[in-house]
Coordinates of C-alpha atoms in Angstrom, one line a residue:
Chain A
M1486 CA 178.4 40.4 148.3
K1487 CA 180.0 43.8 148.6
L1488 CA 178.1 46.8 149.7
Q1489 CA 178.4 50.0 147.8
L1490 CA 177.3 53.3 149.3
A1491 CA 176.1 55.8 146.8
L1492 CA 176.6 59.5 147.8
D1493 CA 174.5 61.9 145.8
R1494 CA 173.0 65.4 145.8
I1495 CA 174.8 66.5 149.0
N1496 CA 177.8 68.7 149.6
L1497 CA 181.3 67.2 150.1
E1498 CA 181.4 67.6 153.8
D1499 CA 178.1 65.9 154.3
A1500 CA 179.3 63.1 151.9
K1501 CA 182.3 62.6 154.1
S1502 CA 180.4 62.6 157.3
I1503 CA 177.8 60.1 156.0
A1504 CA 180.5 57.8 154.7
K1505 CA 182.3 58.0 158.1
E1506 CA 179.2 56.9 159.9
A1507 CA 178.6 54.0 157.5
Q1508 CA 182.2 53.0 156.9
A1509 CA 182.5 49.9 159.1
Y1510 CA 179.8 48.2 157.1
I1511 CA 180.5 49.2 153.5
D1512 CA 183.1 48.1 151.0
I1513 CA 182.8 50.6 148.1
I1514 CA 182.1 54.3 148.3
E1515 CA 180.4 55.7 145.2
V1516 CA 181.1 59.4 144.4
G1517 CA 177.8 60.0 142.6
T1518 CA 177.3 61.7 139.3
S1519 CA 175.8 64.7 141.0
L1520 CA 179.0 65.2 143.2
I1521 CA 181.2 64.9 140.1
K1522 CA 179.1 67.4 138.1
D1523 CA 178.8 69.7 141.1
Y1524 CA 182.5 69.7 142.3
G1525 CA 184.5 68.0 139.5
K1526 CA 187.1 65.4 139.9
K1527 CA 188.3 66.9 143.2
S1528 CA 185.2 65.2 144.7
V1529 CA 186.8 61.8 143.9
N1530 CA 190.2 62.9 145.2
F1531 CA 188.6 64.2 148.4
I1532 CA 186.7 61.0 149.2
K1533 CA 189.8 58.9 148.3
E1534 CA 192.0 60.9 150.7
N1535 CA 189.5 60.5 153.5
F1536 CA 188.8 56.8 152.9
K1537 CA 192.1 55.3 151.8
D1538 CA 191.2 51.8 152.7
K1539 CA 187.9 51.8 150.8
V1540 CA 187.3 51.1 147.1
I1541 CA 186.2 54.3 145.5
L1542 CA 183.8 54.3 142.5
A1543 CA 183.5 57.4 140.4
D1544 CA 180.1 57.4 138.7
I1545 CA 181.2 59.6 135.8
K1546 CA 178.7 58.0 133.3
T1547 CA 181.1 58.5 130.4
C1548 CA 179.2 58.9 127.1
D1549 CA 182.1 60.0 124.9
E1550 CA 185.8 61.0 125.2
G1551 CA 186.4 57.7 127.0
E1552 CA 190.2 57.9 127.3
Y1553 CA 190.3 61.4 128.7
E1554 CA 187.5 60.8 131.2
F1555 CA 188.7 57.4 132.5
K1556 CA 192.3 58.6 132.9
A1557 CA 191.0 61.6 134.8
A1558 CA 188.9 59.5 137.1
F1559 CA 191.8 57.0 137.8
E1560 CA 194.3 59.8 138.3
A1561 CA 191.9 61.4 140.8
G1562 CA 191.9 58.3 142.9
A1563 CA 189.0 56.2 141.6
D1564 CA 189.3 52.4 141.7
I1565 CA 186.3 51.9 139.5
A1566 CA 184.9 54.3 136.9
T1567 CA 181.5 54.0 135.0
V1568 CA 180.7 54.2 131.3
M1569 CA 177.2 54.1 129.7
G1570 CA 176.3 50.9 128.0
N1571 CA 174.5 52.9 125.3
A1572 CA 177.6 55.0 124.6
P1573 CA 179.3 54.5 121.2
L1574 CA 181.0 51.0 121.3
G1575 CA 184.3 52.7 120.6
T1576 CA 184.0 54.7 123.8
I1577 CA 183.3 51.6 125.9
E1578 CA 186.2 49.8 124.3
I1579 CA 188.6 52.7 125.0
C1580 CA 187.4 52.9 128.6
Y1581 CA 188.0 49.2 129.0
E1582 CA 191.5 49.5 127.6
V1583 CA 192.3 52.4 130.0
S1584 CA 191.0 50.4 132.9
R1585 CA 193.3 47.5 132.0
K1586 CA 196.3 49.8 131.7
Y1587 CA 195.7 51.3 135.1
N1588 CA 194.8 47.9 136.6
K1589 CA 191.5 49.3 137.7
D1590 CA 187.9 48.3 137.2
I1591 CA 185.3 49.4 134.7
M1592 CA 181.6 49.4 135.5
I1593 CA 179.2 49.5 132.5
D1594 CA 175.9 51.1 133.3
L1595 CA 173.2 49.1 131.4
M1596 CA 170.5 51.8 131.7
E1597 CA 168.7 52.1 128.3
T1598 CA 171.1 49.6 126.8
N1599 CA 169.4 47.2 124.3
E1600 CA 169.8 43.5 124.2
D1601 CA 172.1 43.3 121.2
R1602 CA 174.5 45.7 122.8
I1603 CA 174.5 43.8 126.1
E1604 CA 175.2 40.6 124.2
E1605 CA 178.1 42.3 122.4
L1606 CA 179.5 43.7 125.7
K1607 CA 179.7 40.2 127.3
K1608 CA 183.1 39.7 125.7
L1609 CA 184.4 42.3 128.2
D1610 CA 184.0 39.5 130.8
D1611 CA 186.0 41.1 133.6
A1612 CA 183.9 44.3 133.4
I1613 CA 181.3 44.9 136.1
F1614 CA 177.8 45.3 134.7
F1615 CA 175.5 47.6 136.6
I1616 CA 171.8 46.7 136.4
H1617 CA 169.5 49.3 138.0
L1618 CA 166.4 51.4 137.9
P1619 CA 167.2 54.9 136.7
K1620 CA 166.2 57.6 139.1
D1621 CA 163.8 59.2 136.6
N1622 CA 162.2 56.0 135.2
K1623 CA 160.9 53.9 138.0
S1624 CA 158.5 51.6 136.3
G1625 CA 158.3 48.4 138.2
N1626 CA 160.9 47.6 140.8
L1627 CA 164.5 46.4 140.7
I1628 CA 163.7 42.7 141.3
D1629 CA 160.9 42.4 138.8
N1630 CA 162.8 44.2 136.2
F1631 CA 165.9 42.0 136.7
N1632 CA 163.9 38.8 136.6
K1633 CA 162.1 39.9 133.4
K1634 CA 165.5 40.3 131.6
S1635 CA 167.4 37.5 133.4
T1636 CA 168.0 35.5 130.2
V1637 CA 169.6 38.6 128.7
Y1638 CA 171.9 38.9 131.7
K1639 CA 172.9 35.2 131.5
G1640 CA 176.6 34.8 131.1
I1641 CA 177.6 38.1 132.9
K1642 CA 180.1 37.2 135.5
R1643 CA 180.3 40.4 137.5
I1644 CA 176.9 42.0 138.4
A1645 CA 176.2 45.1 140.4
L1646 CA 172.6 45.7 141.3
G1647 CA 171.0 48.8 142.6
G1648 CA 168.2 51.5 142.5
S1649 CA 165.7 52.1 145.3
V1650 CA 166.9 49.1 147.2
K1651 CA 164.7 48.5 150.2
E1652 CA 165.1 46.1 153.2
E1653 CA 162.2 44.0 152.0
M1654 CA 164.0 43.2 148.8
L1655 CA 166.9 41.5 150.5
G1656 CA 165.5 38.0 150.2
D1657 CA 165.3 38.3 146.4
I1658 CA 168.7 40.1 146.3
L1659 CA 170.3 37.1 148.1
T1660 CA 168.8 34.8 145.4
I1661 CA 170.2 37.0 142.6
N1662 CA 173.5 37.2 144.5
P1663 CA 175.2 40.1 142.7
E1664 CA 178.9 40.8 143.3
I1665 CA 178.0 44.3 144.4
L1666 CA 174.8 45.8 145.9
V1667 CA 174.5 49.5 145.5
I1668 CA 172.5 51.4 148.2
G1669 CA 171.8 55.1 148.3
S1670 CA 169.1 56.8 150.2
A1671 CA 168.0 53.7 152.2
I1672 CA 171.3 54.5 154.1
T1673 CA 172.1 58.1 153.4
K1674 CA 168.6 59.4 154.3
S1675 CA 168.2 57.2 157.3
N1676 CA 167.9 58.8 160.8
N1677 CA 170.6 56.4 162.0
I1678 CA 173.1 55.9 159.2
E1679 CA 175.3 53.5 161.1
L1680 CA 172.4 51.3 162.1
A1681 CA 171.0 51.3 158.6
A1682 CA 174.3 50.3 157.1
R1683 CA 174.9 47.6 159.7
K1684 CA 171.4 46.1 159.1
F1685 CA 172.2 45.7 155.4
K1686 CA 175.6 44.3 156.0
E1687 CA 174.4 41.8 158.5
A1688 CA 171.5 40.7 156.2
L1689 CA 173.9 40.0 153.3
Chain B
M458 CA 173.6 80.6 111.6
K459 CA 175.1 80.9 115.2
L460 CA 178.6 79.9 115.9
Q461 CA 179.2 77.8 119.1
L462 CA 182.8 77.5 120.4
A463 CA 183.3 74.2 122.3
L464 CA 185.9 74.4 125.1
D465 CA 187.2 71.0 126.1
R466 CA 190.2 69.3 127.8
I467 CA 191.9 72.5 128.9
N468 CA 192.1 74.3 132.2
L469 CA 189.7 77.1 133.1
E470 CA 192.2 79.9 132.5
D471 CA 193.1 78.6 129.1
A472 CA 189.4 78.3 128.3
K473 CA 188.9 81.9 129.3
S474 CA 191.8 83.1 127.2
I475 CA 190.8 81.1 124.1
A476 CA 187.2 82.4 124.4
K477 CA 188.5 86.0 124.8
E478 CA 190.5 85.7 121.5
A479 CA 187.5 84.3 119.6
Q480 CA 184.7 86.3 121.3
A481 CA 184.1 88.9 118.6
Y482 CA 183.1 86.1 116.2
I483 CA 181.2 83.6 118.3
D484 CA 177.6 83.6 119.7
I485 CA 177.6 80.7 122.1
I486 CA 180.4 79.4 124.4
E487 CA 180.2 75.7 125.3
V488 CA 181.5 74.7 128.6
G489 CA 182.5 71.2 127.5
T490 CA 181.8 67.9 129.3
S491 CA 185.4 67.6 130.2
L492 CA 185.4 71.0 131.9
I493 CA 182.3 70.1 133.9
K494 CA 183.7 66.7 135.0
D495 CA 187.1 68.3 135.8
Y496 CA 185.9 71.4 137.7
G497 CA 182.2 70.9 138.4
K498 CA 179.5 73.5 137.9
K499 CA 181.9 76.3 138.9
S500 CA 183.3 76.1 135.4
V501 CA 179.9 77.2 134.0
N502 CA 179.7 80.0 136.6
F503 CA 183.3 81.1 135.7
I504 CA 182.7 81.3 132.0
K505 CA 179.3 83.1 132.5
E506 CA 180.9 85.7 134.8
N507 CA 183.6 86.4 132.2
F508 CA 181.3 86.4 129.2
K509 CA 178.1 88.0 130.4
D510 CA 176.9 89.0 126.9
K511 CA 177.4 85.5 125.4
V512 CA 175.0 82.6 125.4
I513 CA 176.5 79.9 127.6
L514 CA 175.9 76.2 127.0
A515 CA 176.7 73.6 129.7
D516 CA 177.4 70.3 128.0
I517 CA 176.4 68.2 131.0
K518 CA 175.2 65.3 128.9
T519 CA 172.5 64.3 131.5
C520 CA 171.7 60.6 131.5
D521 CA 169.5 60.5 134.7
E522 CA 168.5 62.8 137.6
G523 CA 167.3 65.3 135.0
E524 CA 165.7 67.8 137.4
Y525 CA 168.7 68.0 139.7
E526 CA 171.2 68.4 136.9
F527 CA 169.3 70.9 134.8
K528 CA 168.5 73.1 137.7
A529 CA 172.1 73.0 138.8
A530 CA 173.3 74.0 135.3
F531 CA 170.8 76.9 135.0
E532 CA 171.5 78.1 138.5
A533 CA 175.2 78.1 137.7
G534 CA 174.5 80.5 134.7
A535 CA 173.9 78.2 131.7
D536 CA 171.5 79.4 129.1
I537 CA 171.4 76.0 127.4
A538 CA 172.0 72.6 129.0
T539 CA 172.3 69.2 127.3
V540 CA 170.6 65.8 127.8
M541 CA 171.3 62.6 126.0
G542 CA 168.8 61.5 123.5
N543 CA 169.2 57.9 124.6
A544 CA 168.5 58.7 128.3
P545 CA 165.3 57.4 129.8
L546 CA 162.4 59.3 128.2
G547 CA 161.4 60.4 131.7
T548 CA 164.7 62.1 132.1
I549 CA 164.4 64.1 128.8
E550 CA 160.8 65.1 129.7
I551 CA 161.9 66.4 133.1
C552 CA 164.8 68.3 131.6
Y553 CA 162.5 69.8 129.1
E554 CA 160.1 70.9 131.8
V555 CA 162.9 72.5 133.9
S556 CA 164.1 74.4 130.8
R557 CA 160.6 75.8 130.3
K558 CA 160.3 76.8 133.9
Y559 CA 163.7 78.6 133.8
N560 CA 162.9 80.0 130.3
K561 CA 166.2 78.5 129.1
D562 CA 167.0 76.2 126.3
I563 CA 167.4 72.4 126.2
M564 CA 169.7 70.7 123.7
I565 CA 169.2 67.0 123.1
D566 CA 172.3 65.2 122.0
L567 CA 171.3 62.6 119.4
M568 CA 174.5 60.5 119.7
E569 CA 173.5 56.8 119.6
T570 CA 169.8 57.7 119.6
N571 CA 167.6 55.4 117.5
E572 CA 165.1 56.5 114.9
D573 CA 162.0 55.6 117.0
R574 CA 163.3 57.7 119.8
I575 CA 164.1 60.7 117.5
E576 CA 160.6 60.4 116.1
E577 CA 159.2 60.5 119.6
L578 CA 161.3 63.5 120.6
K579 CA 160.1 65.7 117.7
K580 CA 157.1 66.6 119.9
L581 CA 159.5 68.8 121.9
D582 CA 159.6 71.1 118.9
D583 CA 161.3 74.0 120.6
A584 CA 164.2 71.9 121.8
I585 CA 167.5 72.1 120.0
F586 CA 168.6 68.7 118.5
F587 CA 172.4 68.2 118.4
I588 CA 173.6 66.1 115.5
H589 CA 177.3 65.2 115.6
L590 CA 180.1 62.7 115.3
P591 CA 181.1 61.5 118.7
K592 CA 184.7 62.0 119.5
D593 CA 185.3 58.2 119.9
N594 CA 183.4 57.0 116.9
K595 CA 184.4 58.8 113.8
S596 CA 183.2 56.5 111.0
G597 CA 182.4 58.7 108.0
N598 CA 182.2 62.4 108.3
L599 CA 179.7 64.8 109.7
I600 CA 178.1 65.7 106.3
D601 CA 177.8 62.2 104.9
N602 CA 176.4 61.0 108.2
F603 CA 173.9 63.8 108.3
N604 CA 172.8 63.2 104.7
K605 CA 172.4 59.5 105.2
K606 CA 169.8 60.2 108.0
S607 CA 168.3 63.3 106.6
T608 CA 164.8 61.8 106.3
V609 CA 165.0 60.8 110.0
Y610 CA 165.8 64.4 110.9
K611 CA 163.0 65.8 108.8
G612 CA 160.6 68.0 110.8
I613 CA 163.2 69.0 113.4
K614 CA 163.0 72.8 113.6
R615 CA 166.1 73.6 115.6
I616 CA 169.3 71.8 114.6
A617 CA 172.8 72.2 116.0
L618 CA 175.5 70.5 113.9
G619 CA 179.1 69.7 114.9
G620 CA 181.9 67.2 115.3
S621 CA 185.3 67.6 113.5
V622 CA 184.0 70.6 111.4
K623 CA 186.6 71.6 108.9
E624 CA 186.7 74.7 106.6
E625 CA 186.2 72.5 103.5
M626 CA 182.8 71.4 104.9
L627 CA 181.4 74.9 104.9
G628 CA 179.7 74.6 101.5
D629 CA 177.7 71.6 102.7
I630 CA 177.0 73.2 106.1
L631 CA 175.5 76.2 104.4
T632 CA 173.2 73.9 102.4
I633 CA 172.1 72.1 105.6
N634 CA 171.8 75.5 107.3
P635 CA 171.6 74.5 111.0
E636 CA 170.6 77.0 113.6
I637 CA 173.9 76.4 115.3
L638 CA 177.3 75.3 114.1
V639 CA 179.5 73.8 116.9
I640 CA 183.3 74.2 116.3
G641 CA 186.0 73.0 118.7
S642 CA 189.6 72.2 117.8
A643 CA 189.4 73.9 114.4
I644 CA 189.4 77.1 116.4
T645 CA 190.8 76.2 119.8
K646 CA 193.9 74.4 118.5
S647 CA 194.6 77.0 115.7
N648 CA 197.8 79.0 115.9
N649 CA 195.7 82.1 115.4
I650 CA 192.5 81.6 117.3
E651 CA 191.0 85.0 116.4
L652 CA 191.7 84.6 112.7
A653 CA 190.3 81.0 112.7
A654 CA 187.1 82.2 114.4
R655 CA 186.8 85.2 112.1
K656 CA 187.2 83.0 109.0
F657 CA 184.3 80.7 110.1
K658 CA 182.1 83.7 111.0
E659 CA 182.7 85.4 107.7
A660 CA 182.1 82.2 105.7
L661 CA 178.7 81.6 107.3

């Protein structure tokens, strides 16, 4: 299981310093949507330049203009870019094609994506599907919500899981066994970032 | 009817120069999603500084983290910020609250938003509802698509309409009579930007 560190709602220097402290224990660095909307694509470039051996995810949450946005993210140094699962199907398909052309990864964010659409998207079987609790809509918890819809997710090969992940969920997470576990504030807001990252890495 | 000029997929200096040429005939300048994801919120600040007497719309297409994103947009100088109609309901409600606190406007982008949700959102009756063709999914044209769903839109007070608007649609647009008409490339890609903007303004 790969560990993805989500960097959000901080300035670029703090993002770099947090990622430096955690870097020995993480595989993927996520340049969060807030960093992209605050600083633009230079945030992706900045993190890539500083962490050349890490996989960089640009959480651009594309809703439209898929070709332009995905090219921009990959040109800026992203290895993975995100598109909304509830975007127009044409957008997701264009994003997928661009990711194939660049030999990079696409992550489809399943927030507010209905079951029919998820079924339809399963044909993109090398895409990564991100299952998470949105920040603004925390009814239930990640594990319960995943389990409730587990039949819908059946057949998805590559799963990323995240959203208010806490240490006490690790047993359930190991059972689900996603390809990627996304962790944000449980590491970034810890008093000892390195220790927090190491604990997660060791537990997985 | 107000005219909104959408600036997209260009650099900031070109955005400024296009808006300068069109400024006598437009009411709202839209800092497009591509400008925000390319340059961050400084794009909003840059356009506001250069066009202090215009209404500035930041097309941030919020999907989550509503409070953070809407505050950031308004603090950067936006008078209107956008949220996706298919975001979690909690996100839209937070964005609405922030817009009320700042005494600014919220525009809800109805792309891929189902009828039940639209019905639910009508309670936010001073929000602007943006009805458009997404760039990546141009089946039909704006007018036909609007007319097909006109019963769904019934009761919405403030409508913005846009997406591949062409001069020959103006008759139908006058019949629909939205509060705001959003025009992009029909002005920005014209050989004579000022003339193109003037023609639209005079026709409305």
